[in-house]
Coordinates of C-alpha atoms in Angstrom, one line a residue:
M145 CA 185.0 75.0 194.1
P146 CA 184.3 78.8 193.9
A147 CA 185.2 80.9 196.8
T148 CA 182.5 81.4 199.4
S149 CA 181.0 84.7 200.5
A150 CA 183.0 84.4 203.8
T151 CA 186.3 84.7 201.9
A152 CA 185.2 87.3 199.4
P153 CA 182.5 89.5 201.0
K154 CA 180.8 92.2 198.9
P155 CA 181.7 95.8 199.7
V156 CA 179.9 97.2 202.7
H157 CA 177.2 99.7 201.7
K158 CA 177.9 103.3 202.8
H159 CA 175.1 105.7 203.4
P160 CA 175.6 108.8 201.1
C161 CA 174.7 111.1 204.0
P162 CA 175.7 109.5 207.3
P163 CA 173.9 110.7 210.4
A164 CA 177.1 111.4 212.3
F165 CA 176.0 109.1 215.1
H166 CA 175.6 105.4 215.4
R167 CA 172.0 104.1 214.9
L168 CA 169.9 101.0 214.9
R169 CA 168.1 100.5 211.6
F170 CA 165.9 97.5 212.5
L171 CA 165.3 94.5 214.8
S172 CA 164.0 91.3 213.1
V173 CA 163.2 88.1 215.0
I174 CA 162.8 84.6 213.6
G175 CA 161.3 82.1 216.0
G176 CA 160.3 82.3 219.6
F177 CA 158.0 84.8 221.4
L178 CA 158.6 87.6 218.9
D179 CA 158.6 85.3 215.8
G180 CA 158.1 87.2 212.5
Q181 CA 158.2 90.7 214.1
T182 CA 160.3 93.5 212.6
F183 CA 160.9 96.9 214.2
E184 CA 162.1 99.6 211.8
F185 CA 163.7 102.3 214.0
A186 CA 163.7 106.0 213.3
D187 CA 166.7 108.3 213.9
G188 CA 165.2 110.2 216.8
L189 CA 163.0 108.9 219.6
N190 CA 161.5 105.4 219.4
C191 CA 159.1 104.2 222.1
L192 CA 157.9 100.6 222.7
I193 CA 154.5 100.5 224.4
G194 CA 152.1 97.8 225.3
A195 CA 150.6 95.9 228.3
R196 CA 153.0 94.0 230.5
G197 CA 154.1 90.7 229.1
T198 CA 153.9 91.7 225.5
G199 CA 157.6 91.5 224.7
K200 CA 158.8 95.1 225.1
T201 CA 161.7 94.2 227.4
T202 CA 162.4 91.1 225.4
A203 CA 162.9 93.2 222.3
L204 CA 165.4 95.4 224.1
E205 CA 167.4 92.5 225.5
F206 CA 167.4 90.8 222.1
I207 CA 169.2 93.9 220.7
R208 CA 171.7 93.8 223.6
Y209 CA 172.3 90.1 223.1
A210 CA 172.8 90.4 219.3
L211 CA 175.2 93.2 219.7
D212 CA 177.2 91.2 222.3
M213 CA 176.9 93.9 224.9
L214 CA 175.8 91.9 228.0
P215 CA 177.1 92.9 231.5
D216 CA 180.5 91.5 232.4
R217 CA 180.3 88.0 234.0
E218 CA 182.6 89.0 236.9
E219 CA 181.3 92.5 237.5
D220 CA 177.5 91.8 237.3
P221 CA 176.9 88.0 237.1
A222 CA 173.3 88.2 238.4
E223 CA 172.2 90.7 235.7
R224 CA 174.0 88.8 233.0
R225 CA 172.3 85.5 234.0
R226 CA 168.9 87.3 234.1
I227 CA 169.3 88.6 230.5
E228 CA 170.7 85.3 229.2
S229 CA 167.8 83.4 230.7
L230 CA 165.2 85.8 229.2
V231 CA 166.8 85.6 225.8
Q232 CA 167.1 81.8 225.8
E233 CA 163.5 81.3 226.9
N234 CA 162.0 83.8 224.5
L235 CA 164.2 83.1 221.5
D236 CA 163.5 79.4 221.8
G237 CA 166.1 78.3 219.2
G238 CA 165.3 81.2 216.8
R239 CA 167.5 83.9 215.5
I240 CA 167.9 87.7 216.0
Q241 CA 168.9 90.1 213.2
V242 CA 169.8 93.7 214.0
G243 CA 170.6 96.3 211.3
I244 CA 173.1 98.9 212.3
E245 CA 174.6 102.0 210.7
T246 CA 177.9 103.4 212.0
K247 CA 178.5 107.1 212.5
D248 CA 180.5 106.9 209.3
G249 CA 177.6 105.6 207.3
L250 CA 178.7 101.9 207.1
V251 CA 175.8 99.5 207.1
Y252 CA 175.9 96.0 208.6
I253 CA 173.5 93.4 209.7
V254 CA 174.2 91.4 212.9
S255 CA 172.8 87.9 213.1
R256 CA 172.9 85.8 216.2
S257 CA 171.3 82.6 217.5
W258 CA 171.2 81.5 221.1
G259 CA 174.6 80.1 222.3
E260 CA 176.4 81.3 219.1
E261 CA 178.7 84.1 218.4
P262 CA 177.3 87.1 216.4
I263 CA 177.9 87.0 212.7
V264 CA 178.3 90.5 211.0
L265 CA 177.0 90.6 207.5
D266 CA 177.4 93.3 204.9
A267 CA 174.6 95.3 203.4
D268 CA 174.0 92.4 200.9
R269 CA 173.8 89.9 203.8
Q270 CA 177.2 88.3 203.0
P271 CA 179.4 87.4 206.0
T272 CA 182.4 89.6 206.8
D273 CA 185.3 89.3 209.2
V274 CA 184.1 92.4 211.1
T275 CA 183.9 91.9 214.9
L276 CA 181.8 93.6 217.5
R277 CA 184.2 93.0 220.3
R278 CA 185.2 96.0 222.4
G279 CA 182.8 98.1 220.4
A280 CA 185.2 98.1 217.5
I281 CA 182.7 99.5 214.9
F282 CA 179.5 100.1 216.9
R283 CA 178.4 100.7 220.4
A284 CA 175.0 101.2 222.1
D285 CA 174.3 102.2 225.6
I286 CA 171.6 99.8 227.0
Y287 CA 170.1 99.9 230.5
S288 CA 167.5 97.6 232.0
Q289 CA 165.1 98.7 234.7
N290 CA 167.3 98.0 237.7
Q291 CA 170.6 99.1 236.2
I292 CA 170.0 102.8 236.6
E293 CA 169.6 102.4 240.4
R294 CA 172.6 100.1 240.5
I295 CA 174.7 102.9 238.9
A296 CA 173.8 105.2 241.8
D297 CA 174.7 102.5 244.3
Q298 CA 177.9 101.0 243.0
A299 CA 181.2 102.8 242.3
P300 CA 182.3 100.3 239.5
S301 CA 179.0 100.9 237.7
Q302 CA 179.5 104.7 237.9
L303 CA 183.0 104.2 236.6
D304 CA 181.6 102.2 233.6
L305 CA 179.2 105.0 233.0
I306 CA 182.0 107.6 232.9
D307 CA 184.1 105.3 230.7
N308 CA 181.3 105.0 228.2
F309 CA 181.7 108.7 227.3
E310 CA 185.3 108.0 226.0
S311 CA 185.0 104.3 225.4
Q312 CA 187.4 104.1 222.4
R313 CA 190.2 106.0 224.0
L314 CA 189.8 104.2 227.3
Q315 CA 189.7 100.8 225.6
E316 CA 192.9 101.6 223.8
L317 CA 194.5 102.5 227.2
E318 CA 193.1 99.4 228.8
L319 CA 194.7 97.3 226.1
E320 CA 198.0 99.0 226.7
L321 CA 197.6 98.4 230.4
Q322 CA 196.9 94.7 229.9
Q323 CA 200.0 94.5 227.7
M324 CA 202.0 96.3 230.4
H325 CA 200.7 93.9 233.1
A326 CA 201.6 91.0 230.9
A327 CA 205.1 92.4 230.4
L328 CA 205.6 92.9 234.2
E329 CA 204.3 89.4 234.9
G330 CA 206.8 88.0 232.3
N331 CA 209.5 90.1 233.9
A332 CA 208.8 88.7 237.4
S333 CA 208.7 85.2 236.0
Q334 CA 212.3 85.7 234.9
I335 CA 213.5 87.5 238.0
L336 CA 212.2 85.0 240.6
P337 CA 214.0 81.8 239.5
L338 CA 217.2 83.7 238.7
T339 CA 217.1 85.3 242.2
S340 CA 216.7 81.9 243.8
Q341 CA 219.5 80.5 241.7
M342 CA 221.8 83.3 242.5
A343 CA 221.1 82.9 246.2
A344 CA 221.9 79.2 246.0
L345 CA 225.1 79.9 244.2
G346 CA 226.0 82.6 246.8
E347 CA 225.8 80.0 249.6
E348 CA 228.2 77.7 247.7
L349 CA 230.5 80.6 246.9
S350 CA 230.7 81.5 250.6
T351 CA 233.2 78.5 250.9
L352 CA 235.6 79.9 248.3
P353 CA 237.7 82.0 250.7
N354 CA 238.3 78.9 252.8
V355 CA 239.3 76.9 249.7
E356 CA 241.7 79.6 248.6
A357 CA 243.2 79.7 252.1
Q358 CA 243.8 76.0 251.9
L359 CA 245.5 76.3 248.6
K360 CA 247.6 79.2 249.9
A361 CA 248.8 77.0 252.7
F362 CA 250.3 74.6 250.3
T363 CA 252.7 77.3 249.1
A364 CA 253.9 78.2 252.6
G365 CA 257.1 76.7 253.8
Q366 CA 258.2 75.3 250.4
D367 CA 261.8 74.9 249.4
G368 CA 263.5 76.9 246.6
N369 CA 261.5 75.0 243.9
G370 CA 258.2 76.2 245.4
A371 CA 257.6 78.8 242.7
E372 CA 258.0 76.3 239.9
I373 CA 255.7 73.8 241.6
N374 CA 253.1 76.5 242.2
R375 CA 253.2 77.5 238.6
A376 CA 252.8 73.9 237.5
H377 CA 249.8 73.5 239.8
A378 CA 248.3 76.7 238.4
L379 CA 248.7 75.4 234.9
K380 CA 247.1 72.1 235.9
G381 CA 244.1 74.1 237.3
L382 CA 243.9 76.0 234.0
R383 CA 243.8 72.7 232.1
D384 CA 240.9 71.6 234.3
R385 CA 239.0 74.8 233.4
E386 CA 239.8 74.3 229.7
Y387 CA 238.4 70.8 229.9
R388 CA 235.2 72.1 231.6
A389 CA 234.8 74.7 228.9
G390 CA 234.9 72.0 226.2
V391 CA 232.4 69.9 228.1
R392 CA 230.0 72.9 228.3
A393 CA 230.4 73.6 224.6
Q394 CA 229.6 69.9 223.8
D395 CA 226.5 70.1 226.1
V396 CA 225.2 73.2 224.4
L397 CA 225.6 71.8 220.9
G398 CA 224.1 68.5 222.0
R399 CA 221.0 70.1 223.5
L400 CA 220.4 72.2 220.4
A401 CA 220.8 69.2 218.2
R402 CA 218.2 67.2 220.3
D403 CA 215.8 70.2 220.2
L404 CA 216.1 70.5 216.5
S405 CA 215.6 66.8 216.0
G406 CA 212.4 66.9 218.0
L407 CA 211.1 69.7 215.8
S408 CA 211.7 67.9 212.5
G409 CA 208.4 66.7 211.0
R410 CA 206.5 68.1 214.0
L411 CA 204.4 70.6 211.9
A412 CA 203.4 67.8 209.5
R413 CA 202.6 65.4 212.3
E414 CA 200.4 67.9 214.2
T415 CA 198.6 69.4 211.2
G416 CA 198.4 66.5 208.8
A417 CA 195.2 65.1 210.1
L418 CA 193.3 68.4 210.6
V419 CA 191.1 67.8 207.6
D420 CA 189.3 64.4 207.5
T421 CA 187.6 62.8 204.5
E422 CA 184.1 64.1 205.4
Q423 CA 185.4 67.6 205.7
A424 CA 187.3 67.4 202.4
R425 CA 184.1 66.3 200.6
G426 CA 182.0 69.0 202.4
P427 CA 180.9 72.4 201.0
N428 CA 184.1 74.0 202.3
G429 CA 186.4 71.2 201.0
A430 CA 188.2 73.5 198.6
I431 CA 189.0 76.1 201.2
L432 CA 190.2 73.4 203.7
G433 CA 192.2 71.8 200.9
Q434 CA 194.0 75.1 200.2
I435 CA 194.7 75.5 204.0
A436 CA 196.1 71.9 204.1
T437 CA 198.3 72.5 201.0
G438 CA 199.7 75.7 202.6
L439 CA 200.5 73.9 205.8
A440 CA 202.1 71.0 204.0
S441 CA 204.3 73.5 202.0
A442 CA 205.2 75.3 205.2
S443 CA 206.1 72.0 206.8
R444 CA 208.4 71.1 204.0
D445 CA 210.1 74.5 204.1
V446 CA 210.5 74.4 207.9
D447 CA 211.9 70.9 207.8
G448 CA 214.3 71.9 205.1
L449 CA 215.6 74.8 207.3
L450 CA 215.8 72.5 210.2
T451 CA 217.8 70.1 208.2
Q452 CA 220.2 72.9 207.3
A453 CA 220.5 73.9 210.9
Q454 CA 221.1 70.3 212.0
Q455 CA 223.8 69.9 209.3
R456 CA 225.5 73.1 210.5
L457 CA 225.3 71.9 214.1
S458 CA 226.7 68.5 213.2
A459 CA 229.6 70.2 211.4
A460 CA 230.2 72.4 214.5
Q461 CA 230.1 69.2 216.7
T462 CA 232.7 67.6 214.4
D463 CA 234.9 70.6 214.5
L464 CA 234.5 70.9 218.3
A465 CA 235.4 67.2 218.7
A466 CA 238.5 67.6 216.6
G467 CA 239.5 70.7 218.6
L468 CA 238.9 69.0 221.9
Q469 CA 240.9 66.0 220.7
R470 CA 243.9 68.2 220.0
L471 CA 243.3 69.9 223.4
A472 CA 243.2 66.5 225.1
L473 CA 246.5 65.5 223.5
A474 CA 248.1 68.7 224.6
H475 CA 246.7 68.2 228.1
K476 CA 248.2 64.7 228.2
Q477 CA 251.6 65.9 227.2
Q478 CA 251.4 68.8 229.8
E479 CA 250.2 66.3 232.4
L480 CA 253.2 64.1 231.9
E481 CA 255.5 67.1 232.3
F482 CA 253.6 68.0 235.5
R483 CA 254.0 64.5 237.0
A484 CA 257.7 64.4 236.1
L485 CA 258.2 67.7 237.9
I486 CA 256.3 66.6 241.0
E487 CA 258.1 63.3 241.1
Q488 CA 261.4 65.2 241.4
H489 CA 260.3 66.7 244.7
Q490 CA 259.4 64.3 247.4
Q491 CA 257.5 66.8 249.6
A492 CA 255.4 68.1 246.7
Q493 CA 254.7 64.6 245.6
G494 CA 253.3 63.7 249.0
R495 CA 250.9 66.6 249.0
A496 CA 250.0 66.7 245.3
A497 CA 246.9 64.5 245.5
E498 CA 245.3 66.6 248.3
R499 CA 246.3 69.8 246.6
L500 CA 244.7 68.7 243.3
Q501 CA 241.4 68.0 245.1
W502 CA 241.4 71.5 246.5
E503 CA 242.2 73.0 243.1
R504 CA 239.4 71.1 241.4
L505 CA 237.0 72.4 244.1
R506 CA 238.3 75.9 243.5
N507 CA 237.9 75.6 239.8
D508 CA 234.3 74.4 240.3
L509 CA 233.6 77.4 242.5
L510 CA 235.2 79.8 240.1
A511 CA 232.9 78.5 237.3
K512 CA 230.0 79.0 239.6
R513 CA 231.2 82.5 240.4
R514 CA 231.2 83.3 236.7
Q515 CA 227.7 82.0 236.5
H516 CA 226.8 84.0 239.6
D517 CA 228.2 87.2 238.0
E518 CA 226.3 86.5 234.7
I519 CA 223.0 86.0 236.7
R520 CA 223.7 89.2 238.7
Q521 CA 224.2 91.2 235.4
R522 CA 221.1 89.7 234.0
L523 CA 219.1 90.5 237.1
T524 CA 220.4 94.1 237.0
E525 CA 219.1 94.4 233.4
L526 CA 215.7 92.8 234.4
H527 CA 215.3 95.1 237.4
Q528 CA 216.1 98.1 235.1
Q529 CA 213.5 96.8 232.7
R530 CA 211.0 96.4 235.5
D531 CA 211.6 100.0 236.7
D532 CA 210.9 101.2 233.2
L533 CA 207.7 99.1 232.9
L534 CA 206.5 100.3 236.2
R535 CA 207.1 103.9 235.2
R536 CA 205.1 103.3 231.9
L537 CA 202.4 101.6 233.9
S538 CA 202.1 104.7 236.1
E539 CA 202.0 107.0 233.1
L540 CA 199.2 104.9 231.5
R541 CA 197.1 105.0 234.7
D542 CA 197.7 108.8 234.8
R543 CA 196.5 109.1 231.2
R544 CA 193.4 107.0 232.0
F545 CA 192.6 109.2 235.0
A546 CA 193.0 112.4 233.0
V547 CA 190.4 111.1 230.5
R548 CA 187.9 110.1 233.2
N549 CA 188.4 113.4 235.1
A550 CA 187.7 115.3 231.9
V551 CA 184.5 113.4 231.4
A552 CA 183.5 114.1 235.0
E553 CA 184.1 117.8 234.5
R554 CA 182.1 117.8 231.3
I555 CA 179.1 116.1 233.0
T556 CA 179.3 118.6 235.9
A557 CA 179.5 121.5 233.6
E558 CA 176.4 120.4 231.6
L559 CA 174.3 119.2 234.5
G560 CA 175.4 121.4 237.4
P561 CA 174.5 122.6 239.9
A562 CA 171.9 119.9 240.2
V563 CA 174.3 117.0 239.6
R564 CA 178.0 116.9 240.4
V565 CA 180.5 114.2 239.3
T566 CA 184.1 113.8 240.5
V567 CA 186.8 111.2 240.2
T568 CA 189.6 110.6 242.7
Q569 CA 192.6 109.0 241.3
Y570 CA 193.6 105.8 243.3
G571 CA 190.7 106.5 245.6
N572 CA 189.5 102.9 245.8
P573 CA 191.9 100.4 247.5
E574 CA 189.6 97.4 247.2
H575 CA 192.0 95.2 245.2
Y576 CA 195.0 96.2 247.3
Q577 CA 193.1 95.5 250.5
R578 CA 191.9 92.1 249.2
L579 CA 195.5 91.1 248.2
L580 CA 196.6 92.0 251.7
E581 CA 193.8 90.0 253.4
E582 CA 194.5 86.9 251.3
S583 CA 198.3 87.2 252.0
L584 CA 197.8 87.6 255.8
R585 CA 195.5 84.6 256.2
G586 CA 197.2 82.1 258.5
A587 CA 199.4 84.8 260.0
R588 CA 197.6 84.4 263.4
L589 CA 196.2 87.9 263.5
K590 CA 193.0 89.6 262.6
H591 CA 193.9 89.7 258.9
G592 CA 190.9 91.8 257.8
V593 CA 191.5 94.6 260.4
V594 CA 195.2 94.6 259.8
A595 CA 194.8 94.6 256.0
Q596 CA 192.4 97.6 256.2
K597 CA 194.9 99.5 258.4
L598 CA 197.7 98.9 256.0
A599 CA 195.7 99.8 252.9
N600 CA 194.5 103.1 254.5
A601 CA 198.0 104.1 255.8
L602 CA 200.4 103.0 253.1
W603 CA 200.7 103.0 249.3
P604 CA 201.5 99.6 247.9
T605 CA 205.0 100.7 246.8
D606 CA 205.7 102.2 250.3
L607 CA 204.6 99.0 252.0
S608 CA 206.8 96.9 249.6
A609 CA 209.8 99.1 250.5
I610 CA 209.1 98.8 254.2
I611 CA 208.8 95.0 254.0
K612 CA 212.1 94.7 252.1
R613 CA 213.8 96.8 254.9
K614 CA 212.0 94.7 257.5
D615 CA 211.2 98.0 259.2
A616 CA 208.6 97.0 261.9
D617 CA 208.9 100.4 263.6
V618 CA 207.4 102.2 260.6
L619 CA 204.5 99.8 260.5
V620 CA 203.8 100.5 264.2
E621 CA 204.0 104.2 263.6
R622 CA 202.1 104.7 260.4
A623 CA 199.7 101.8 260.3
E624 CA 199.0 101.8 264.1
L625 CA 200.0 98.2 264.6
N626 CA 201.5 96.8 267.7
S627 CA 205.0 95.4 267.5
E628 CA 203.9 91.8 267.4
Q629 CA 201.5 92.5 264.5
A630 CA 204.2 94.4 262.6
E631 CA 206.6 91.4 262.9
K632 CA 203.9 89.0 261.7
V633 CA 203.0 91.3 258.7
I634 CA 206.7 91.4 257.7
A635 CA 207.0 87.6 257.9
A636 CA 203.8 87.1 255.9
L637 CA 204.5 89.6 253.1
S638 CA 208.2 89.0 252.6
S639 CA 208.1 86.6 249.6
A640 CA 209.5 88.1 246.4
E641 CA 206.5 87.1 244.4
L642 CA 204.1 89.0 246.7
L643 CA 206.3 92.0 246.7
F644 CA 206.1 92.1 242.9
Q645 CA 202.3 91.8 243.2
L646 CA 202.3 94.8 245.5
E647 CA 204.2 96.8 242.9
V648 CA 201.5 96.4 240.3
V649 CA 198.3 96.0 242.3
E650 CA 195.5 98.3 241.1
L651 CA 194.3 101.2 243.1
M652 CA 191.2 102.0 241.3
D653 CA 189.9 105.4 240.5
E654 CA 187.0 106.3 242.7
P655 CA 184.0 108.1 241.2
R656 CA 181.5 110.2 243.2
L657 CA 178.1 111.0 241.9
E658 CA 176.2 113.7 243.9
L659 CA 172.8 115.3 243.7
K660 CA 172.1 118.7 245.1
D661 CA 169.4 118.5 247.8
G662 CA 168.6 122.0 249.1
E663 CA 172.0 123.7 249.7
E664 CA 173.9 120.4 250.2
Y665 CA 175.3 117.8 247.8
K666 CA 174.4 114.2 248.8
D667 CA 176.2 111.1 247.6
S668 CA 174.0 109.0 245.3
R669 CA 174.4 106.0 247.5
S670 CA 172.6 107.7 250.3
L671 CA 169.6 108.9 248.2
S672 CA 166.1 107.6 247.9
T673 CA 165.3 105.4 244.9
G674 CA 163.6 108.2 243.2
Q675 CA 166.5 110.6 243.8
K676 CA 169.0 108.0 242.6
C677 CA 167.2 107.9 239.2
T678 CA 167.0 111.7 239.3
A679 CA 170.8 111.9 239.5
V680 CA 171.6 109.2 237.0
L681 CA 169.1 109.6 234.2
P682 CA 170.2 113.1 233.1
I683 CA 173.7 111.7 232.6
L684 CA 172.4 109.0 230.4
L685 CA 170.6 111.6 228.4
L686 CA 173.6 113.7 227.6
D687 CA 174.7 114.1 224.0
R688 CA 176.5 111.0 222.7
E689 CA 177.1 109.2 219.4
N690 CA 175.8 105.8 220.7
P691 CA 172.1 104.9 220.6
L692 CA 170.6 105.0 224.1
L693 CA 168.2 102.1 225.0
V694 CA 166.4 102.3 228.4
D695 CA 163.8 100.0 229.8
Q696 CA 161.2 102.2 231.6
P697 CA 163.3 105.3 232.3
E698 CA 160.3 106.8 234.2
D699 CA 160.5 104.2 236.9
N700 CA 160.6 105.8 240.4
L701 CA 160.3 109.3 238.9
D702 CA 157.5 111.8 239.4
N703 CA 155.8 113.2 236.3
R704 CA 157.1 116.7 237.0
F705 CA 160.7 115.6 236.7
I706 CA 159.8 113.5 233.6
F707 CA 158.3 116.6 231.9
E708 CA 160.8 119.2 233.1
T709 CA 164.0 117.1 232.7
V710 CA 163.5 113.9 230.8
V711 CA 161.2 115.2 228.1
S712 CA 163.2 118.4 227.7
S713 CA 166.5 116.5 227.4
V714 CA 165.0 114.1 224.9
R715 CA 163.6 116.8 222.7
T716 CA 167.1 118.4 222.7
I717 CA 169.3 115.4 222.0
K718 CA 167.1 113.3 219.7
R719 CA 168.3 115.3 216.7
R720 CA 171.9 114.1 217.5
R721 CA 171.3 110.8 219.1
Q722 CA 169.0 107.8 218.6
L723 CA 166.8 106.9 221.5
V724 CA 164.9 103.6 222.1
F725 CA 162.7 103.6 225.3
V726 CA 160.3 101.0 226.7
T727 CA 157.8 103.1 228.5
H728 CA 154.4 103.1 230.3
N729 CA 154.4 106.9 230.6
P730 CA 152.5 108.9 228.0
N731 CA 154.6 112.1 228.6
I732 CA 157.6 110.6 227.0
P733 CA 156.2 109.6 223.6
V734 CA 153.7 112.4 223.4
L735 CA 155.4 115.4 224.8
A736 CA 158.8 114.4 223.4
D737 CA 157.1 113.9 220.0
A738 CA 158.4 110.4 219.3
E739 CA 159.3 109.8 215.7
R740 CA 158.3 106.1 216.0
V741 CA 155.9 104.3 218.3
F742 CA 155.8 100.5 218.4
V743 CA 152.7 98.9 219.9
L744 CA 152.9 95.3 221.1
D745 CA 150.3 92.9 222.1
S746 CA 150.4 89.2 223.1
N747 CA 148.1 86.2 223.5
G748 CA 150.5 84.8 226.2
E749 CA 152.2 82.5 223.7
Q750 CA 153.1 84.9 220.9
A751 CA 153.8 88.6 220.8
R752 CA 153.0 90.8 217.8
L753 CA 153.3 94.4 216.6
V754 CA 149.8 95.6 216.2
N755 CA 150.8 99.1 215.1
Q756 CA 153.8 101.2 214.5
G757 CA 154.2 104.8 213.3
S758 CA 154.1 108.4 214.6
V759 CA 152.3 109.4 217.8
D760 CA 149.4 110.6 215.7
G761 CA 149.3 107.3 213.9
C762 CA 149.2 105.3 217.2
K763 CA 147.1 107.8 219.1
H764 CA 144.4 105.3 219.9
E765 CA 146.9 102.8 221.5
V766 CA 148.7 105.6 223.3
V767 CA 145.5 106.8 224.9
T768 CA 144.3 103.3 225.7
L769 CA 147.5 101.8 227.0
L770 CA 149.2 104.9 228.6
E771 CA 146.4 107.2 229.5
G772 CA 144.0 104.6 230.8
G773 CA 141.6 105.0 227.9
E774 CA 139.7 107.9 226.3
E775 CA 137.1 108.2 229.0
A776 CA 139.7 108.3 231.8
F777 CA 141.7 110.9 229.8
K778 CA 138.6 113.1 229.3
R779 CA 137.5 112.8 232.9
R780 CA 140.9 114.0 234.2
R781 CA 140.7 116.9 231.8
E782 CA 137.3 117.9 233.1
R783 CA 138.4 117.4 236.7
Y784 CA 141.4 119.7 236.2
S785 CA 139.1 122.2 234.3
Y786 CA 141.6 122.5 231.4

């Protein structure tokens, strides 16, 4: 069977003169409310106009859905559900196709149906292995009607806005941070059981001095043959340790042999039935057959290597058994000599059995001391590794803050003095405080109040060190707790696992977006709805390489601001950035001289594009839909005497 297009895609078309910024080329819809409609986007300003309910917002959200750029499920679940519901209802089992062109001139077509993953096609509509995840090849900045106000109200949304300016660099840093967190989690998962194991061994080893004292008592008050008898007992103890070493070696080889035996044939067993008869006869049977053949070949090779390993282990077990047999014979001969010596001395013979019990106990404890020392050495290495990982984690967070701070300074430089943006590193202790609240539940104190005091007064690493020292006085002094609260906090936070969590808990960077009102700057969260949009929209309209799609940017703005700020910004940046606006305000398409206007209409069941083109080409619809009609427009002109 010939190779399919998925395995051998045709080369991606590259534009001979790329526009130096990402752009949308078209939106095409098959099925649903916008069935059969195609929007061919221009490089500059594109405006979607029409009466309410004609599919303007649907078109915008179709693009967002196709590009897999919905809000995060955890950060904004309500907005994500709203968009998904709109797409599902209006697509009605159909399909969305979006043409995109990257800033490097690479052309792709993204195809997506409801509930399916996006499929990225090349310019000849053949499937590729390209992914849209994390904005790998293409990003668009898309904002619905209420998202602009949400940015002004919520710090995480403001941080997302800042991050969008350096999305690629910050995504690379986020990936490194995730890897660092995973490494630290793996490090902790090794330290915790070893720490418990070492503590248990330490308790057992606490009896070793008493055992050695008991053995020492056997040497006191002996006759002139005491030295010889002590040496004989010492050699008997050595034989016991030699025997234990042989048993350990047998155990190690036995466990490895069992593990290898369990692996033999496993790959074949678990992959042999992956392709059933129906799949083998299907259109991709040849590809699946090649995969099955490759797995079968790998299985044979792996089993061959496992057989070699088993044979080598078997030989090692045979050699070990022979060596241990020789050692056992030597031990028997030495044991006979030991007994003969003991039997010559009546006093030693009477105490030999008891002494041997103590020597066996001592040998057992000495073996555990060796194990204890090995664990301690391993823990030293793991703690050194953890210190290095924590240092690298801190460096990554510093680098991330530096990028965000540079973006904030750039925004302020371009929009100041009207708008000011700052970022405070580690300024948001929300995750830290939440961890403390959850950990203090059940501690019989006001966990929310105490957690807030701790989070405001102490860095996580400082708190961790205080808990390890059990320093209640510092908690009283710095966190303003009473002595009883401090003791309960130490008891509740003392687990090693929680202390590790405190070392890595995220203190988020805190953005601050401010609008100058008179002579003072006001935080965006305290502004009126109109002022919030006044603060945020100019940031969205800054020069970027990503297309900007906004649903009704004029909402809650007065026409003077739209003319003086929005229109002015649009006319400046549309030469370097593609814009797609859903709008009911004539100032935006007319005064900003939109390159493309899309006019939508609907009969309630089906939407359609009734016209598209320049402002002049859509003048009748612009006047009718946005100006209230020709008569209304003329009357206003007469009234104003212009």
